[in-house]
GROMACS .gro file of C-alpha atoms in nm:
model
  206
    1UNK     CA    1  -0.077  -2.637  -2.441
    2UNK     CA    2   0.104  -2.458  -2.193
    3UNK     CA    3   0.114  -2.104  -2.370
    4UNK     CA    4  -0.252  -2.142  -2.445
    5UNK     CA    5  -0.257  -2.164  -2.052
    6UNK     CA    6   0.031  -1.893  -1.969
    7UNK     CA    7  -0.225  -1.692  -2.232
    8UNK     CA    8  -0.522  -1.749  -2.013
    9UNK     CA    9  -0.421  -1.766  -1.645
   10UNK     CA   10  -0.236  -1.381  -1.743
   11UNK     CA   11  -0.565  -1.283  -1.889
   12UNK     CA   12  -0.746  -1.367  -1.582
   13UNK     CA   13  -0.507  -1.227  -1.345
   14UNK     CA   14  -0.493  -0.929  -1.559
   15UNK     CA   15  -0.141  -0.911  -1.588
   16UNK     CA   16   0.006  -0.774  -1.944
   17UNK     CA   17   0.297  -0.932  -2.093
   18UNK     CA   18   0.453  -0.958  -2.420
   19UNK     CA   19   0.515  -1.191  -2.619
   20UNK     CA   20   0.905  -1.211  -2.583
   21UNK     CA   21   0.809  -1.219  -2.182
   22UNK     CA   22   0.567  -1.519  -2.226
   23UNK     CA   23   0.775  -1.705  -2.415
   24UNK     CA   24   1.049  -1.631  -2.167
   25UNK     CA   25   0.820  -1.758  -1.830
   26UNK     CA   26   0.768  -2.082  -2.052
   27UNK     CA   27   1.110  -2.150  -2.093
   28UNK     CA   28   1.197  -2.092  -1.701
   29UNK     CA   29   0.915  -2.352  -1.634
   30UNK     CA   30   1.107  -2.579  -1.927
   31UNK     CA   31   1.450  -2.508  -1.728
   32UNK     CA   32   1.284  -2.565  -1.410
   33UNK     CA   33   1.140  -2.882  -1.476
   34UNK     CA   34   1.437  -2.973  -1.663
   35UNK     CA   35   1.687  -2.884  -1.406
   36UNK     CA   36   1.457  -2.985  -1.142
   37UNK     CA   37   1.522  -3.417  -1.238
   38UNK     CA   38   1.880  -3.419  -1.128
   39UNK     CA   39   1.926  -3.071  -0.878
   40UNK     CA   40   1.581  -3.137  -0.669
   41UNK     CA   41   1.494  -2.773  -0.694
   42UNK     CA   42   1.099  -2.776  -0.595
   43UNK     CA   43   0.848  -3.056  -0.451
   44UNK     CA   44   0.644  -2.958  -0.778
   45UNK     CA   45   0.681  -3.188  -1.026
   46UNK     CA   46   0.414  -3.133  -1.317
   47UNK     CA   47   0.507  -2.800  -1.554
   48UNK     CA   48   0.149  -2.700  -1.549
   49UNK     CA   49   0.137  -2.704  -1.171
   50UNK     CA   50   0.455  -2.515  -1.196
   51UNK     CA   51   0.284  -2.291  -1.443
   52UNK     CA   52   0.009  -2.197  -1.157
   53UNK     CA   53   0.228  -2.281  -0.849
   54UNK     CA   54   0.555  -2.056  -0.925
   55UNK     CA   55   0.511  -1.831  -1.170
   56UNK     CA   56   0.168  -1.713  -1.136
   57UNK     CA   57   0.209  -1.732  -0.776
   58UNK     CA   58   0.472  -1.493  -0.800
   59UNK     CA   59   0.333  -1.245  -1.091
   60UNK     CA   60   0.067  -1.141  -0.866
   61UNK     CA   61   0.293  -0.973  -0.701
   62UNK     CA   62   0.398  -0.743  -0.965
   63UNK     CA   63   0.178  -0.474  -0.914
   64UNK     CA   64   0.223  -0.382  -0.598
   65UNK     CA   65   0.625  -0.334  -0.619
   66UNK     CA   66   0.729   0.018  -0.594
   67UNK     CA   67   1.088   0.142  -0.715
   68UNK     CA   68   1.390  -0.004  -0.884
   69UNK     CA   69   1.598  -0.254  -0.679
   70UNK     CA   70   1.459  -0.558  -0.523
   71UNK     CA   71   1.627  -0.874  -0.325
   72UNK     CA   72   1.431  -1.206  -0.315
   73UNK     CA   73   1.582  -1.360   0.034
   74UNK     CA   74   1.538  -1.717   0.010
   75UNK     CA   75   1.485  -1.716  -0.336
   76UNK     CA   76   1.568  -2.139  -0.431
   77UNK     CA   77   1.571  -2.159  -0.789
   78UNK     CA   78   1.466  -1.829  -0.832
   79UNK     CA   79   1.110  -1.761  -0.690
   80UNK     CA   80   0.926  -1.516  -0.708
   81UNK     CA   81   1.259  -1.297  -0.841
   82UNK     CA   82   1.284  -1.436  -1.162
   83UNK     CA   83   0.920  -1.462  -1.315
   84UNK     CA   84   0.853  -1.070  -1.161
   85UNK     CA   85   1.220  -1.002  -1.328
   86UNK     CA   86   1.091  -1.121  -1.684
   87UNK     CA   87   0.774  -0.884  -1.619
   88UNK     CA   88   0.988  -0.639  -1.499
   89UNK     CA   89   1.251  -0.549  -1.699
   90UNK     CA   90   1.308  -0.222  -1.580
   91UNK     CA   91   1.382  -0.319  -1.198
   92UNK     CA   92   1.668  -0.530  -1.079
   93UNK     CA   93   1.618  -0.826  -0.860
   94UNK     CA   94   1.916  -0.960  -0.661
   95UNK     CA   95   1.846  -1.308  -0.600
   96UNK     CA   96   2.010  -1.440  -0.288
   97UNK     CA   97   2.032  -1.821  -0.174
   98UNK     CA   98   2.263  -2.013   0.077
   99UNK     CA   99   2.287  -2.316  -0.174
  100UNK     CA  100   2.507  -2.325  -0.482
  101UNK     CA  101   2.325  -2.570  -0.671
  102UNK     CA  102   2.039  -2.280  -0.688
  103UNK     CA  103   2.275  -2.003  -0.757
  104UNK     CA  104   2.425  -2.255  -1.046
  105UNK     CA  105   2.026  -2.302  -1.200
  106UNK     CA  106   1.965  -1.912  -1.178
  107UNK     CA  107   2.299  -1.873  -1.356
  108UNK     CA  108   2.162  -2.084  -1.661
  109UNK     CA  109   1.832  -1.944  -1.647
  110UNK     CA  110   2.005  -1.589  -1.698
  111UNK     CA  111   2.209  -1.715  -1.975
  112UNK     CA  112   1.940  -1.901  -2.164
  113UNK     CA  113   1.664  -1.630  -2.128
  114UNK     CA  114   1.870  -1.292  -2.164
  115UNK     CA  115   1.801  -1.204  -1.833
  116UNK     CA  116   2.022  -0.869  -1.729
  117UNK     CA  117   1.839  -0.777  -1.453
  118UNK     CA  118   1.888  -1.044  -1.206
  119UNK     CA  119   2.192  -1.067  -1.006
  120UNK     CA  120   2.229  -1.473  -0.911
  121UNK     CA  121   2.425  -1.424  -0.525
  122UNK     CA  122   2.530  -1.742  -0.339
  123UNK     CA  123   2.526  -1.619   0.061
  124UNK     CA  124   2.327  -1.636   0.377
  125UNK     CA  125   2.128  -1.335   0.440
  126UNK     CA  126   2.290  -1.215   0.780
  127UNK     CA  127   2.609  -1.224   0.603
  128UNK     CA  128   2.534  -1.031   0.275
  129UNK     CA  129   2.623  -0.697   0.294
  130UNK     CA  130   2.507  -0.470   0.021
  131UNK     CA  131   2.675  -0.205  -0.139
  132UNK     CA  132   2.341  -0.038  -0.224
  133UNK     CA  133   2.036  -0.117  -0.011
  134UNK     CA  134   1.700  -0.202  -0.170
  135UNK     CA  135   1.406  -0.071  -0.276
  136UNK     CA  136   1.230  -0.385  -0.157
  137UNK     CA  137   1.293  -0.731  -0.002
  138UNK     CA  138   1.119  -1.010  -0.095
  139UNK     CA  139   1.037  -1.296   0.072
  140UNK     CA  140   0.810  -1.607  -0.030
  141UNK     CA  141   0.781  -1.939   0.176
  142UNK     CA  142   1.146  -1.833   0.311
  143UNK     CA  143   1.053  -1.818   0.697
  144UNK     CA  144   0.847  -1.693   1.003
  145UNK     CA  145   0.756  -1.269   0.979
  146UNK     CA  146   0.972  -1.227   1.246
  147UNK     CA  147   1.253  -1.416   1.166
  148UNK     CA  148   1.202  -1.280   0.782
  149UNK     CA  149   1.244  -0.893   0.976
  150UNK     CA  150   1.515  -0.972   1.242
  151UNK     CA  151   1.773  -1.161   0.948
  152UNK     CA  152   1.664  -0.888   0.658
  153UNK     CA  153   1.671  -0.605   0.884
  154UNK     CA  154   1.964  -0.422   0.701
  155UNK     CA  155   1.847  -0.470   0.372
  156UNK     CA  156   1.603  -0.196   0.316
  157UNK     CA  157   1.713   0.186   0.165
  158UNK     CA  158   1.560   0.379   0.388
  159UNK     CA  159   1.192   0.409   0.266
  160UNK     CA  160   1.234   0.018   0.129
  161UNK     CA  161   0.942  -0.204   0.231
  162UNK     CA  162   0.954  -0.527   0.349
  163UNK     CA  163   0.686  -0.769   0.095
  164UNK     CA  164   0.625  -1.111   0.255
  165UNK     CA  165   0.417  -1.351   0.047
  166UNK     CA  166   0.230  -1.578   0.261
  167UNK     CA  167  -0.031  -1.844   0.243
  168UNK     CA  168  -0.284  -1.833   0.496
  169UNK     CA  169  -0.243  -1.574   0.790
  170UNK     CA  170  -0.135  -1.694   1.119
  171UNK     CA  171  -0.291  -1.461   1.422
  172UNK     CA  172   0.018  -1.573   1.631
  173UNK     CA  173   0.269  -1.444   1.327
  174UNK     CA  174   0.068  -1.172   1.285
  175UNK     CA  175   0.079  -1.037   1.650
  176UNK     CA  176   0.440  -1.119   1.641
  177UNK     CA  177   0.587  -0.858   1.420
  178UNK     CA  178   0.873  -0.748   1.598
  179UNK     CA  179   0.889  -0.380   1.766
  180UNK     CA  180   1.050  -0.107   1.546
  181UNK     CA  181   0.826  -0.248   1.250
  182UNK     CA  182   0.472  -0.181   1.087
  183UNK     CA  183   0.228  -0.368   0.915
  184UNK     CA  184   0.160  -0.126   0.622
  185UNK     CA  185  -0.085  -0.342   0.440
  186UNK     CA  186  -0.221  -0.678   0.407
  187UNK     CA  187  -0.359  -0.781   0.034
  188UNK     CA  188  -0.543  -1.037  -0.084
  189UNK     CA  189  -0.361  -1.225  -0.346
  190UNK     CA  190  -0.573  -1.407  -0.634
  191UNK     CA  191  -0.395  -1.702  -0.814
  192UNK     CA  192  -0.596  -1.796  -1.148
  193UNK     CA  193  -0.630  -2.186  -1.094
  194UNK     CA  194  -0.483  -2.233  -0.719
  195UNK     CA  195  -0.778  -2.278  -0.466
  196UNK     CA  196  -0.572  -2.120  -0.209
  197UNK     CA  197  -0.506  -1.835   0.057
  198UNK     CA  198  -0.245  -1.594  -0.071
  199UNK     CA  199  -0.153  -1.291   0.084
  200UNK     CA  200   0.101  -0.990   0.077
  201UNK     CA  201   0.229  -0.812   0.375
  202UNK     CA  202   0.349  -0.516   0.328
  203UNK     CA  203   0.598  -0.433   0.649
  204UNK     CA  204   0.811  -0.086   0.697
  205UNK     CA  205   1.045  -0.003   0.987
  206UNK     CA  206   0.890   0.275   1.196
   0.00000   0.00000   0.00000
């Protein structure tokens, strides 16, 4: 039931996967609903929701990364890291949250699924200090634009972008992006089966 809708929603979104990667984004939704009884990991209860909610929420994503190393700030159990991880198997995706019990889920979910290109990291953003600095920084549901920017700030490699999912666009967020940054681009997300506004910012520093 659920691959036959995996099968369709990736059709629609026109995403490719393969068939090792599908069966992998069922599993995390098996682990995450799984997990998700005793740890409390997401107000989404229903795998199919989950299905639309988290993992196609966060696929859409996928094609407008550019280069190698990502960090997904605020991640919780893994969103949207994981899911563009599995699509992605060529990029790595450090996956940072403040809470060990999410750290501990990721941990599983790398064990179970093969995953060796996402790096499960327990800390609070303005304390993580990189060795390398990233490609890209993710963000989804994690905070305001401008707090997202002023805590993150040190994360990007020099010609990294900032790429903050969002719902629907506040004008008052919007107009306060902090000074010393630029709003590169603003897409129009479409989620197969979610009758909502999703959007990608895509910030630089000036």
């Amino acid at each position: 039931m659920l691959a036959a809708q995996l099968d369709a929603y990736l059709a629609e979104a026109n995403i490719q996967a393969t068939d090792k990667q599908k069966q992998q984004l069922l599993d995390f939704v098996a682990l995450l609903n799984k997990w998700n009884k005793a740890y409390n990991l997401t107000s989404v209860r229903d795998p199919e929701q989950m299905l639309v909610r988290h993992i196609l929420d966060s696929l859409v994503v996928s094609p407008h990364l550019q280069g190698d190393r990502f960090i997904d700030v605020g991640t919780g159990p893994g969103l949207p890291g994981i899911p563009l991880a599995i699509l992605n198997p060529d990029k790595t995706f450090v996956l940072l949250d403040s809470l060990g019990k999410r750290i501990r889920f990721q941990k599983q979910v790398q064990f179970e699924l093969g995953l060796d290109n996402i790096v499960p990291t327990e800390s609070r953003v303005e304390a993580y200090q990189p060795e390398l600095r990233f490609d890209g920084v993710l963000s989804r549901a994690f905070a305001s634009v401008d707090d997202m920017l002023n805590w993150c700030h040190h994360l990007p490699a020099e010609n990294g972008v900032f790429y903050a999912l969002k719902g629907q666009l506040a004008d008052d967020e919007m107009a306060s992006i902090p000074a010393g940054f630029e709003l590169k681009d603003t897409i129009a997300l479409q989620v197969p089966a979610l009758d909502e506004q999703r959007h990608l910012l895509k910030i630089v520093k000036e």
